[in-house]
């Protein structure tokens, strides 16, 4: 058997699990192979995005109607606060010329221009994802892209990966359900997906998940409806969004949160930072906090939509990260992708630029057109009173960790409970659509891989397996 190595011939002992500070802790910077995989992936294609290449966007605002001061000191969540924003929707797997109506996860990335700097919330139209460890992310995306030999999409690769990574079953069930092809960007929910943290003015931490529920109602397409639509209009979602806003039919979303006290995570019974799992609403109920509206179209698609750059590393006081392994890796990967794709000073482009005061010692670099405003100092620390200084009052509370440094060992291998719960709330029509959609997606897939998938479906529910088997024979 050939031993797997990195680009320099160093043998790789573990290509499945990130190096973690304990089972619940954050990732370690010394995991150079993880960084190398993510950095390499960001440079695989130029100039379009490696993922989320096909996008549509609009400007709008967020209005907060609830008092959240108990949970966060972030001004963007102060009652009555109205914050301008830019929201980019996207498909994930397809290239920039892909059709809008394909069966795919949809990106849901929001840039909030807050009074305390830009806050980027980078999520999807699903509350979960296919994997929970970023070590697997470049490989997963390879299965969604074109086979380098044939330059064709490869269903065999996708299902081979999913059956070998059963943590994907929850997201696969969502993707293959009747909600797998939204009728438009206006008619789908959005989620921050990851777990983030809130910090209040007492320096107390809470864990939080962000939900955006469409007020237009959910509308989806069947495979047949999507095929007919794509044959007539490959830009259906872009057209729908632009024309709705252009005629004053502004799309809206109800903003809801799930909030959990820092030490209450045991209530869930599983790792709260596992991106393949949801927080049950029966345990952590949704809280209504406000409304989001889109009310202005971009004027120049390339300047505003194509050059828009989002990263979960952009946070503001009162909002922080969590030990979510996928989130931790995206904190590095996203800005690294933008530096490569757009350039070192991508933050100076109008769509990306903060609307609050910016005081930085980052200087020079290609396409830097900023004015230097730091007086005599071009470094920090310095002795000049008119130069910006750090402010330790903004430090977050310590995050207590446990365990030794190790390759990420998930706290559980329960891949079936949450997909089963989702399957059990589907009606007969939804189940039949799920079976048919899976069968359609398995065209050309090897029998051995199909058999592995069926074995997983049976563990979710015998009816799940039987339904897919019958659909495959139809």
Short mmCIF file of C-alpha atoms in Angstrom, two decimals:
data_model
loop_
_atom_site.label_atom_id
_atom_site.label_comp_id
_atom_site.label_asym_id
_atom_site.label_seq_id
_atom_site.Cartn_x
_atom_site.Cartn_y
_atom_site.Cartn_z
CA UNK A 1 0.00 0.00 0.00
CA UNK A 2 1.28 3.44 -0.91
CA UNK A 3 1.85 5.72 2.07
CA UNK A 4 0.11 9.09 1.78
CA UNK A 5 2.44 12.09 2.03
CA UNK A 6 2.29 15.85 1.76
CA UNK A 7 3.77 17.74 -1.19
CA UNK A 8 7.25 17.37 0.31
CA UNK A 9 7.10 13.60 0.80
CA UNK A 10 6.39 13.69 4.53
CA UNK A 11 4.24 10.70 5.50
CA UNK A 12 0.79 11.61 6.81
CA UNK A 13 -0.31 9.60 9.84
CA UNK A 14 -3.87 10.91 10.00
CA UNK A 15 -5.72 12.59 7.14
CA UNK A 16 -9.17 12.42 8.73
CA UNK A 17 -8.96 14.25 12.05
CA UNK A 18 -7.70 17.69 13.00
CA UNK A 19 -5.30 18.22 15.89
CA UNK A 20 -7.43 19.42 18.77
CA UNK A 21 -6.95 20.68 22.32
CA UNK A 22 -9.12 17.97 23.81
CA UNK A 23 -12.39 16.61 22.50
CA UNK A 24 -14.27 19.89 23.06
CA UNK A 25 -11.36 22.27 22.55
CA UNK A 26 -10.25 24.43 19.61
CA UNK A 27 -7.77 23.41 16.93
CA UNK A 28 -4.02 23.86 17.23
CA UNK A 29 -2.00 26.06 14.88
CA UNK A 30 0.74 23.41 14.83
CA UNK A 31 -1.50 21.26 12.65
CA UNK A 32 0.36 22.43 9.56
CA UNK A 33 -1.19 19.74 7.35
CA UNK A 34 -4.67 21.13 8.01
CA UNK A 35 -3.48 24.65 7.16
CA UNK A 36 -1.68 23.34 4.08
CA UNK A 37 -4.79 21.52 2.83
CA UNK A 38 -7.00 24.57 3.29
CA UNK A 39 -4.46 27.01 1.84
CA UNK A 40 -3.91 24.76 -1.18
CA UNK A 41 -7.64 24.44 -1.76
CA UNK A 42 -8.03 28.21 -1.76
CA UNK A 43 -5.54 28.42 -4.62
CA UNK A 44 -6.90 25.65 -6.83
CA UNK A 45 -8.88 27.92 -9.13
CA UNK A 46 -8.57 31.47 -10.36
CA UNK A 47 -10.22 33.85 -10.29
CA UNK A 48 -13.69 32.60 -9.30
CA UNK A 49 -14.41 31.32 -5.82
CA UNK A 50 -13.44 27.70 -5.20
CA UNK A 51 -16.92 27.16 -3.76
CA UNK A 52 -19.99 29.41 -3.89
CA UNK A 53 -18.85 30.71 -7.30
CA UNK A 54 -22.33 31.50 -8.64
CA UNK A 55 -23.97 34.20 -6.56
CA UNK A 56 -26.64 36.88 -6.33
CA UNK A 57 -26.82 39.68 -3.80
CA UNK A 58 -28.61 42.75 -2.51
CA UNK A 59 -28.36 45.44 0.14
CA UNK A 60 -30.74 45.76 3.03
CA UNK A 61 -30.98 46.26 6.77
CA UNK A 62 -31.41 44.41 10.03
CA UNK A 63 -33.77 45.82 12.67
CA UNK A 64 -33.69 44.47 16.23
CA UNK A 65 -36.97 44.50 18.16
CA UNK A 66 -36.03 42.50 21.28
CA UNK A 67 -33.92 43.36 24.32
CA UNK A 68 -30.86 41.11 24.17
CA UNK A 69 -28.68 43.03 26.63
CA UNK A 70 -28.77 40.06 29.01
CA UNK A 71 -26.87 38.03 26.43
CA UNK A 72 -24.67 40.38 24.40
CA UNK A 73 -23.14 43.83 24.47
CA UNK A 74 -22.94 43.92 20.67
CA UNK A 75 -24.47 47.19 19.48
CA UNK A 76 -25.82 45.47 16.37
CA UNK A 77 -28.21 43.60 18.71
CA UNK A 78 -29.30 46.60 20.78
CA UNK A 79 -33.09 47.00 20.81
CA UNK A 80 -34.15 49.41 18.07
CA UNK A 81 -30.80 49.24 16.25
CA UNK A 82 -31.00 49.33 12.46
CA UNK A 83 -27.88 48.04 10.69
CA UNK A 84 -27.19 48.21 6.95
CA UNK A 85 -26.13 44.94 5.36
CA UNK A 86 -25.17 43.14 2.16
CA UNK A 87 -26.44 39.59 1.61
CA UNK A 88 -24.96 37.25 -0.99
CA UNK A 89 -26.80 34.07 -1.94
CA UNK A 90 -25.06 31.33 -3.90
CA UNK A 91 -25.00 27.77 -5.07
CA UNK A 92 -22.07 25.79 -3.65
CA UNK A 93 -20.77 23.18 -6.07
CA UNK A 94 -21.29 24.73 -9.50
CA UNK A 95 -19.01 27.11 -11.36
CA UNK A 96 -19.81 30.75 -12.07
CA UNK A 97 -21.85 29.69 -15.11
CA UNK A 98 -23.85 26.97 -13.33
CA UNK A 99 -27.64 27.02 -13.39
CA UNK A 100 -29.41 28.52 -10.39
CA UNK A 101 -32.00 25.74 -10.22
CA UNK A 102 -29.68 22.82 -9.45
CA UNK A 103 -30.03 20.53 -6.44
CA UNK A 104 -27.40 22.00 -4.16
CA UNK A 105 -26.92 23.68 -0.81
CA UNK A 106 -27.37 27.46 -1.04
CA UNK A 107 -24.93 29.89 0.54
CA UNK A 108 -26.36 32.62 2.78
CA UNK A 109 -23.56 35.11 3.58
CA UNK A 110 -24.33 38.44 5.30
CA UNK A 111 -22.05 41.41 5.83
CA UNK A 112 -23.39 43.72 8.54
CA UNK A 113 -21.90 47.24 8.47
CA UNK A 114 -22.16 47.84 12.20
CA UNK A 115 -21.09 50.88 14.23
CA UNK A 116 -18.30 48.72 15.70
CA UNK A 117 -16.93 47.38 12.42
CA UNK A 118 -18.03 44.76 9.92
CA UNK A 119 -19.59 41.55 11.19
CA UNK A 120 -19.79 38.72 8.66
CA UNK A 121 -22.16 35.81 9.22
CA UNK A 122 -21.32 33.14 6.67
CA UNK A 123 -23.89 30.35 6.53
CA UNK A 124 -26.18 28.29 4.31
CA UNK A 125 -29.86 27.56 3.77
CA UNK A 126 -29.38 24.47 5.95
CA UNK A 127 -28.68 24.38 9.70
CA UNK A 128 -26.15 21.55 9.30
CA UNK A 129 -23.30 20.51 7.00
CA UNK A 130 -21.83 17.31 5.53
CA UNK A 131 -18.74 17.16 7.76
CA UNK A 132 -17.68 18.36 11.19
CA UNK A 133 -13.89 18.46 10.72
CA UNK A 134 -12.29 20.82 8.18
CA UNK A 135 -9.57 18.26 7.52
CA UNK A 136 -12.10 16.58 5.25
CA UNK A 137 -13.33 19.77 3.57
CA UNK A 138 -10.98 19.96 0.56
CA UNK A 139 -11.61 16.28 -0.17
CA UNK A 140 -15.36 16.71 0.20
CA UNK A 141 -15.40 19.64 -2.20
CA UNK A 142 -13.36 17.61 -4.70
CA UNK A 143 -16.24 15.11 -4.77
CA UNK A 144 -18.67 17.91 -5.61
CA UNK A 145 -16.52 19.36 -8.37
CA UNK A 146 -15.46 17.90 -11.72
CA UNK A 147 -13.43 14.71 -12.06
CA UNK A 148 -9.95 15.83 -13.19
CA UNK A 149 -9.82 12.96 -15.72
CA UNK A 150 -13.19 13.37 -17.42
CA UNK A 151 -14.02 16.98 -16.41
CA UNK A 152 -17.52 15.71 -15.57
CA UNK A 153 -19.40 15.69 -12.28
CA UNK A 154 -19.03 12.32 -10.60
CA UNK A 155 -21.95 10.91 -8.60
CA UNK A 156 -19.85 7.88 -7.74
CA UNK A 157 -17.31 10.08 -5.95
CA UNK A 158 -20.00 11.97 -4.04
CA UNK A 159 -21.75 8.86 -2.77
CA UNK A 160 -18.47 7.06 -2.07
CA UNK A 161 -17.42 9.93 0.20
CA UNK A 162 -20.81 10.21 1.91
CA UNK A 163 -20.98 6.47 2.66
CA UNK A 164 -17.46 6.56 4.14
CA UNK A 165 -18.28 9.67 6.21
CA UNK A 166 -21.69 8.83 7.69
CA UNK A 167 -21.76 12.08 9.66
CA UNK A 168 -22.94 13.47 6.28
CA UNK A 169 -26.23 11.54 6.40
CA UNK A 170 -28.16 14.32 8.13
CA UNK A 171 -27.19 16.91 5.51
CA UNK A 172 -27.61 14.43 2.66
CA UNK A 173 -31.17 13.76 3.82
CA UNK A 174 -31.88 17.50 3.81
CA UNK A 175 -30.28 17.96 0.39
CA UNK A 176 -32.24 15.07 -1.15
CA UNK A 177 -35.51 16.11 0.48
CA UNK A 178 -38.22 18.25 -1.09
CA UNK A 179 -36.27 21.32 0.13
CA UNK A 180 -33.15 20.45 -1.87
CA UNK A 181 -34.00 22.83 -4.73
CA UNK A 182 -35.38 26.18 -3.52
CA UNK A 183 -37.70 27.87 -6.03
CA UNK A 184 -35.86 31.16 -5.42
CA UNK A 185 -33.52 32.76 -2.95
CA UNK A 186 -36.49 34.65 -1.51
CA UNK A 187 -38.35 31.47 -0.64
CA UNK A 188 -35.81 29.72 1.60
CA UNK A 189 -34.55 30.01 5.16
CA UNK A 190 -31.00 31.01 6.08
CA UNK A 191 -28.82 29.84 8.95
CA UNK A 192 -25.54 30.85 10.54
CA UNK A 193 -25.18 27.05 10.85
CA UNK A 194 -22.16 27.20 13.21
CA UNK A 195 -22.34 27.83 16.93
CA UNK A 196 -21.06 31.29 17.88
CA UNK A 197 -20.76 33.04 21.22
CA UNK A 198 -22.40 36.08 22.75
CA UNK A 199 -20.56 38.09 25.42
CA UNK A 200 -22.54 40.46 27.65
CA UNK A 201 -21.34 43.53 29.56
CA UNK A 202 -20.65 41.32 32.61
CA UNK A 203 -18.21 39.32 30.47
CA UNK A 204 -20.46 36.26 30.61
CA UNK A 205 -20.51 33.90 27.64
CA UNK A 206 -23.51 32.34 25.93
CA UNK A 207 -23.59 30.03 22.93
CA UNK A 208 -25.80 31.13 20.05
CA UNK A 209 -27.15 29.93 16.71
CA UNK A 210 -28.63 32.31 14.11
CA UNK A 211 -31.79 31.59 12.10
CA UNK A 212 -33.41 33.63 9.31
CA UNK A 213 -36.92 32.44 8.45
CA UNK A 214 -38.32 33.56 5.13
CA UNK A 215 -41.49 35.65 5.39
CA UNK A 216 -42.32 34.89 1.75
CA UNK A 217 -43.04 31.26 2.60
CA UNK A 218 -41.08 28.17 1.62
CA UNK A 219 -41.25 27.22 -2.08
CA UNK A 220 -39.28 24.43 -3.69
CA UNK A 221 -38.90 22.70 -7.03
CA UNK A 222 -39.12 19.03 -7.92
CA UNK A 223 -36.44 17.53 -10.15
CA UNK A 224 -38.81 17.73 -13.13
CA UNK A 225 -39.74 21.37 -12.42
CA UNK A 226 -36.09 22.31 -12.02
CA UNK A 227 -35.12 20.62 -15.28
CA UNK A 228 -37.86 22.49 -17.14
CA UNK A 229 -36.83 25.78 -15.54
CA UNK A 230 -33.12 25.34 -16.29
CA UNK A 231 -33.95 24.58 -19.92
CA UNK A 232 -35.56 28.03 -20.17
CA UNK A 233 -33.59 30.12 -17.66
CA UNK A 234 -30.23 29.29 -16.08
CA UNK A 235 -30.33 32.56 -14.11
CA UNK A 236 -33.75 32.03 -12.52
CA UNK A 237 -32.78 32.91 -8.94
CA UNK A 238 -30.76 35.97 -9.95
CA UNK A 239 -33.63 37.20 -12.12
CA UNK A 240 -36.25 36.61 -9.43
CA UNK A 241 -34.28 38.44 -6.72
CA UNK A 242 -33.34 41.41 -8.89
CA UNK A 243 -36.81 41.88 -10.36
CA UNK A 244 -38.58 41.54 -6.99
CA UNK A 245 -36.45 44.27 -5.42
CA UNK A 246 -36.58 46.41 -8.56
CA UNK A 247 -40.40 46.56 -8.38
CA UNK A 248 -40.44 47.20 -4.62
CA UNK A 249 -41.40 43.70 -3.50
CA UNK A 250 -38.71 43.63 -0.83
CA UNK A 251 -37.99 40.14 0.58
CA UNK A 252 -37.97 39.79 4.35
CA UNK A 253 -36.79 37.27 6.90
CA UNK A 254 -37.74 36.89 10.56
CA UNK A 255 -34.56 36.78 12.65
CA UNK A 256 -34.50 34.20 15.44
CA UNK A 257 -31.83 32.96 17.83
CA UNK A 258 -31.13 29.88 19.91
CA UNK A 259 -29.19 30.84 23.04
CA UNK A 260 -27.60 28.51 25.56
CA UNK A 261 -25.69 29.44 28.73
CA UNK A 262 -22.02 28.53 28.54
CA UNK A 263 -22.26 25.72 31.08
CA UNK A 264 -25.62 24.33 29.92
CA UNK A 265 -24.33 22.39 26.91
CA UNK A 266 -24.86 19.04 28.65
CA UNK A 267 -28.60 19.57 28.13
CA UNK A 268 -28.11 18.65 24.48
CA UNK A 269 -26.60 15.23 25.10
CA UNK A 270 -24.07 15.65 22.29
CA UNK A 271 -21.22 17.94 21.26
CA UNK A 272 -22.91 21.37 20.87
CA UNK A 273 -20.22 22.42 18.38
CA UNK A 274 -20.80 19.56 15.95
CA UNK A 275 -21.86 21.14 12.63
CA UNK A 276 -23.59 17.95 11.49
CA UNK A 277 -26.17 18.29 14.27
CA UNK A 278 -28.93 20.76 15.11
CA UNK A 279 -29.95 21.99 18.55
CA UNK A 280 -33.47 20.60 19.08
CA UNK A 281 -35.96 23.43 19.49
CA UNK A 282 -37.60 21.49 22.30
CA UNK A 283 -34.40 21.93 24.33
CA UNK A 284 -33.23 25.33 23.07
CA UNK A 285 -36.29 27.22 21.78
CA UNK A 286 -36.14 29.91 19.12
CA UNK A 287 -36.30 33.53 20.26
CA UNK A 288 -37.73 36.22 17.95
CA UNK A 289 -35.31 39.14 17.84
CA UNK A 290 -36.00 41.16 14.73
CA UNK A 291 -36.43 41.39 10.99
CA UNK A 292 -34.14 41.51 7.97
CA UNK A 293 -35.15 43.09 4.66
CA UNK A 294 -33.45 43.43 1.27
CA UNK A 295 -34.36 46.70 -0.44
CA UNK A 296 -31.62 47.73 -2.90
CA UNK A 297 -30.01 46.00 -5.86
CA UNK A 298 -26.29 46.32 -6.61
CA UNK A 299 -25.38 48.76 -9.37
CA UNK A 300 -22.33 46.89 -10.67
CA UNK A 301 -22.35 43.10 -10.36
CA UNK A 302 -18.60 42.61 -10.61
CA UNK A 303 -17.63 45.43 -8.26
CA UNK A 304 -20.17 44.56 -5.60
CA UNK A 305 -21.23 40.93 -5.86
CA UNK A 306 -18.17 39.29 -7.40
CA UNK A 307 -15.69 41.24 -5.28
CA UNK A 308 -17.68 40.91 -2.07
CA UNK A 309 -15.50 39.11 0.47
CA UNK A 310 -16.92 37.45 3.59
CA UNK A 311 -15.19 35.80 6.51
CA UNK A 312 -16.39 34.53 9.90
CA UNK A 313 -13.17 36.07 11.29
CA UNK A 314 -14.90 39.46 11.04
CA UNK A 315 -16.66 39.84 14.39
CA UNK A 316 -17.54 42.74 16.67
CA UNK A 317 -17.43 43.17 20.48
CA UNK A 318 -20.11 41.02 22.06
CA UNK A 319 -19.97 38.33 19.35
CA UNK A 320 -17.29 35.64 19.32
CA UNK A 321 -16.37 32.18 18.14
CA UNK A 322 -16.85 28.68 19.52
CA UNK A 323 -14.80 25.48 19.49
CA UNK A 324 -16.68 24.35 16.35
CA UNK A 325 -13.86 22.69 14.38
CA UNK A 326 -15.30 23.75 11.02
CA UNK A 327 -15.73 27.34 12.17
CA UNK A 328 -12.20 27.44 13.54
CA UNK A 329 -10.78 26.40 10.19
CA UNK A 330 -12.99 28.81 8.22
CA UNK A 331 -11.65 31.67 10.35
CA UNK A 332 -8.33 31.05 8.60
CA UNK A 333 -9.52 29.76 5.25
CA UNK A 334 -11.94 32.52 4.23
CA UNK A 335 -9.70 35.60 4.50
CA UNK A 336 -6.85 33.56 3.02
CA UNK A 337 -9.04 32.79 0.01
CA UNK A 338 -9.91 36.48 -0.41
CA UNK A 339 -6.28 37.61 -0.20
CA UNK A 340 -5.50 35.19 -3.00
CA UNK A 341 -8.63 35.75 -5.09
CA UNK A 342 -8.96 39.54 -4.84
CA UNK A 343 -5.73 40.78 -3.31
CA UNK A 344 -4.08 41.81 -0.07
CA UNK A 345 -6.17 44.94 0.33
CA UNK A 346 -9.57 43.48 -0.55
CA UNK A 347 -10.92 45.14 2.60
CA UNK A 348 -10.56 48.57 0.94
CA UNK A 349 -13.06 47.83 -1.84
CA UNK A 350 -16.31 49.76 -1.23
CA UNK A 351 -18.51 46.67 -0.76
CA UNK A 352 -16.10 45.26 1.83
CA UNK A 353 -15.04 48.45 3.56
CA UNK A 354 -16.16 49.08 7.11
CA UNK A 355 -18.42 52.09 7.61
CA UNK A 356 -17.05 52.64 11.10
CA UNK A 357 -13.68 54.15 12.02
CA UNK A 358 -10.70 52.01 11.01
CA UNK A 359 -7.27 52.39 12.66
CA UNK A 360 -4.73 49.81 11.51
CA UNK A 361 -0.99 49.43 11.18
CA UNK A 362 -1.32 47.15 8.15
CA UNK A 363 0.31 49.12 5.35
CA UNK A 364 1.37 48.79 1.71
CA UNK A 365 0.50 45.75 -0.41
CA UNK A 366 -0.86 45.67 -3.94
CA UNK A 367 -3.68 48.09 -4.80
CA UNK A 368 -3.51 49.97 -1.50
CA UNK A 369 -5.30 53.29 -2.07
CA UNK A 370 -5.94 54.14 1.58
CA UNK A 371 -4.73 57.21 3.47
CA UNK A 372 -2.38 56.58 6.38
CA UNK A 373 -3.77 58.31 9.48
CA UNK A 374 -1.64 57.11 12.38
CA UNK A 375 0.58 60.16 12.75
CA UNK A 376 4.21 59.46 13.57
CA UNK A 377 3.72 55.79 14.45
CA UNK A 378 3.70 53.02 11.87
CA UNK A 379 4.11 50.26 14.47
CA UNK A 380 2.67 49.22 17.83
CA UNK A 381 3.37 49.48 20.73
CA UNK A 382 4.49 53.07 20.42
CA UNK A 383 4.82 56.16 22.63
CA UNK A 384 2.71 58.59 20.60
CA UNK A 385 -0.55 59.71 22.17
CA UNK A 386 -2.24 60.39 18.83
CA UNK A 387 -1.68 56.83 17.54
CA UNK A 388 -4.15 53.95 18.00
CA UNK A 389 -3.56 51.62 20.93
CA UNK A 390 -4.91 48.25 22.02
CA UNK A 391 -7.78 48.19 24.53
CA UNK A 392 -7.79 45.21 26.85
CA UNK A 393 -11.29 46.01 28.08
CA UNK A 394 -12.51 44.25 24.93
CA UNK A 395 -10.90 40.93 25.82
CA UNK A 396 -13.29 37.99 25.94
CA UNK A 397 -13.58 35.79 29.04
CA UNK A 398 -11.26 32.80 29.13
CA UNK A 399 -12.49 29.61 27.53
CA UNK A 400 -11.73 26.65 29.78
CA UNK A 401 -10.32 23.63 27.94
CA UNK A 402 -9.87 20.03 28.92
CA UNK A 403 -7.86 17.03 27.76
CA UNK A 404 -4.59 16.64 25.91
CA UNK A 405 -3.72 17.69 22.39
CA UNK A 406 -4.99 14.98 20.04
CA UNK A 407 -6.33 14.31 16.60
CA UNK A 408 -10.00 15.29 16.69
CA UNK A 409 -11.88 12.39 18.26
CA UNK A 410 -15.63 13.10 17.99
CA UNK A 411 -17.51 12.74 21.24
CA UNK A 412 -20.01 10.43 19.61
CA UNK A 413 -20.55 8.39 16.46
CA UNK A 414 -24.31 8.79 16.45
CA UNK A 415 -24.89 9.42 12.78
CA UNK A 416 -28.50 8.26 12.71
CA UNK A 417 -30.63 9.81 15.47
CA UNK A 418 -31.05 13.26 13.94
CA UNK A 419 -31.57 12.03 10.34
CA UNK A 420 -34.15 9.61 11.77
CA UNK A 421 -35.95 12.46 13.54
CA UNK A 422 -36.00 14.43 10.28
CA UNK A 423 -37.23 11.43 8.31
CA UNK A 424 -39.97 10.70 10.82
CA UNK A 425 -41.54 14.16 10.51
CA UNK A 426 -41.80 13.87 6.71
CA UNK A 427 -45.20 13.06 5.26
CA UNK A 428 -45.62 10.33 2.65
CA UNK A 429 -45.23 12.73 -0.27
CA UNK A 430 -42.00 14.14 1.17
CA UNK A 431 -40.62 10.66 1.81
CA UNK A 432 -41.41 9.59 -1.74
CA UNK A 433 -39.66 12.67 -3.09
CA UNK A 434 -36.65 11.88 -0.90
CA UNK A 435 -36.48 8.31 -2.25
CA UNK A 436 -36.84 9.44 -5.86
CA UNK A 437 -34.29 12.23 -5.51
CA UNK A 438 -31.71 9.88 -3.99
CA UNK A 439 -32.31 7.31 -6.71
CA UNK A 440 -31.89 9.98 -9.40
CA UNK A 441 -28.66 11.18 -7.83
CA UNK A 442 -27.30 7.61 -7.82
CA UNK A 443 -27.35 7.17 -11.59
CA UNK A 444 -23.99 5.70 -12.58
CA UNK A 445 -22.97 4.92 -8.99
CA UNK A 446 -21.30 1.55 -8.42
CA UNK A 447 -23.44 -1.16 -6.82
CA UNK A 448 -20.98 -1.60 -3.93
CA UNK A 449 -21.31 2.08 -3.02
CA UNK A 450 -25.10 1.97 -3.34
CA UNK A 451 -25.13 -1.04 -1.03
CA UNK A 452 -23.11 0.91 1.55
CA UNK A 453 -25.59 3.78 1.30
CA UNK A 454 -28.54 1.42 1.74
CA UNK A 455 -26.94 -0.03 4.85
CA UNK A 456 -26.71 3.46 6.32
CA UNK A 457 -30.32 4.26 5.33
CA UNK A 458 -31.49 1.10 7.10
CA UNK A 459 -29.83 2.27 10.30
CA UNK A 460 -31.78 5.51 10.00
CA UNK A 461 -35.04 3.65 9.37
CA UNK A 462 -35.89 0.39 7.55
CA UNK A 463 -38.53 2.34 5.61
CA UNK A 464 -35.81 4.71 4.41
CA UNK A 465 -33.79 1.84 2.91
CA UNK A 466 -36.82 0.14 1.41
CA UNK A 467 -38.06 3.33 -0.18
CA UNK A 468 -34.72 4.04 -1.87
CA UNK A 469 -34.44 0.40 -3.02
CA UNK A 470 -37.87 0.60 -4.66
CA UNK A 471 -37.05 3.95 -6.27
CA UNK A 472 -33.82 2.50 -7.70
CA UNK A 473 -35.82 -0.32 -9.32
CA UNK A 474 -38.48 2.00 -10.75
#
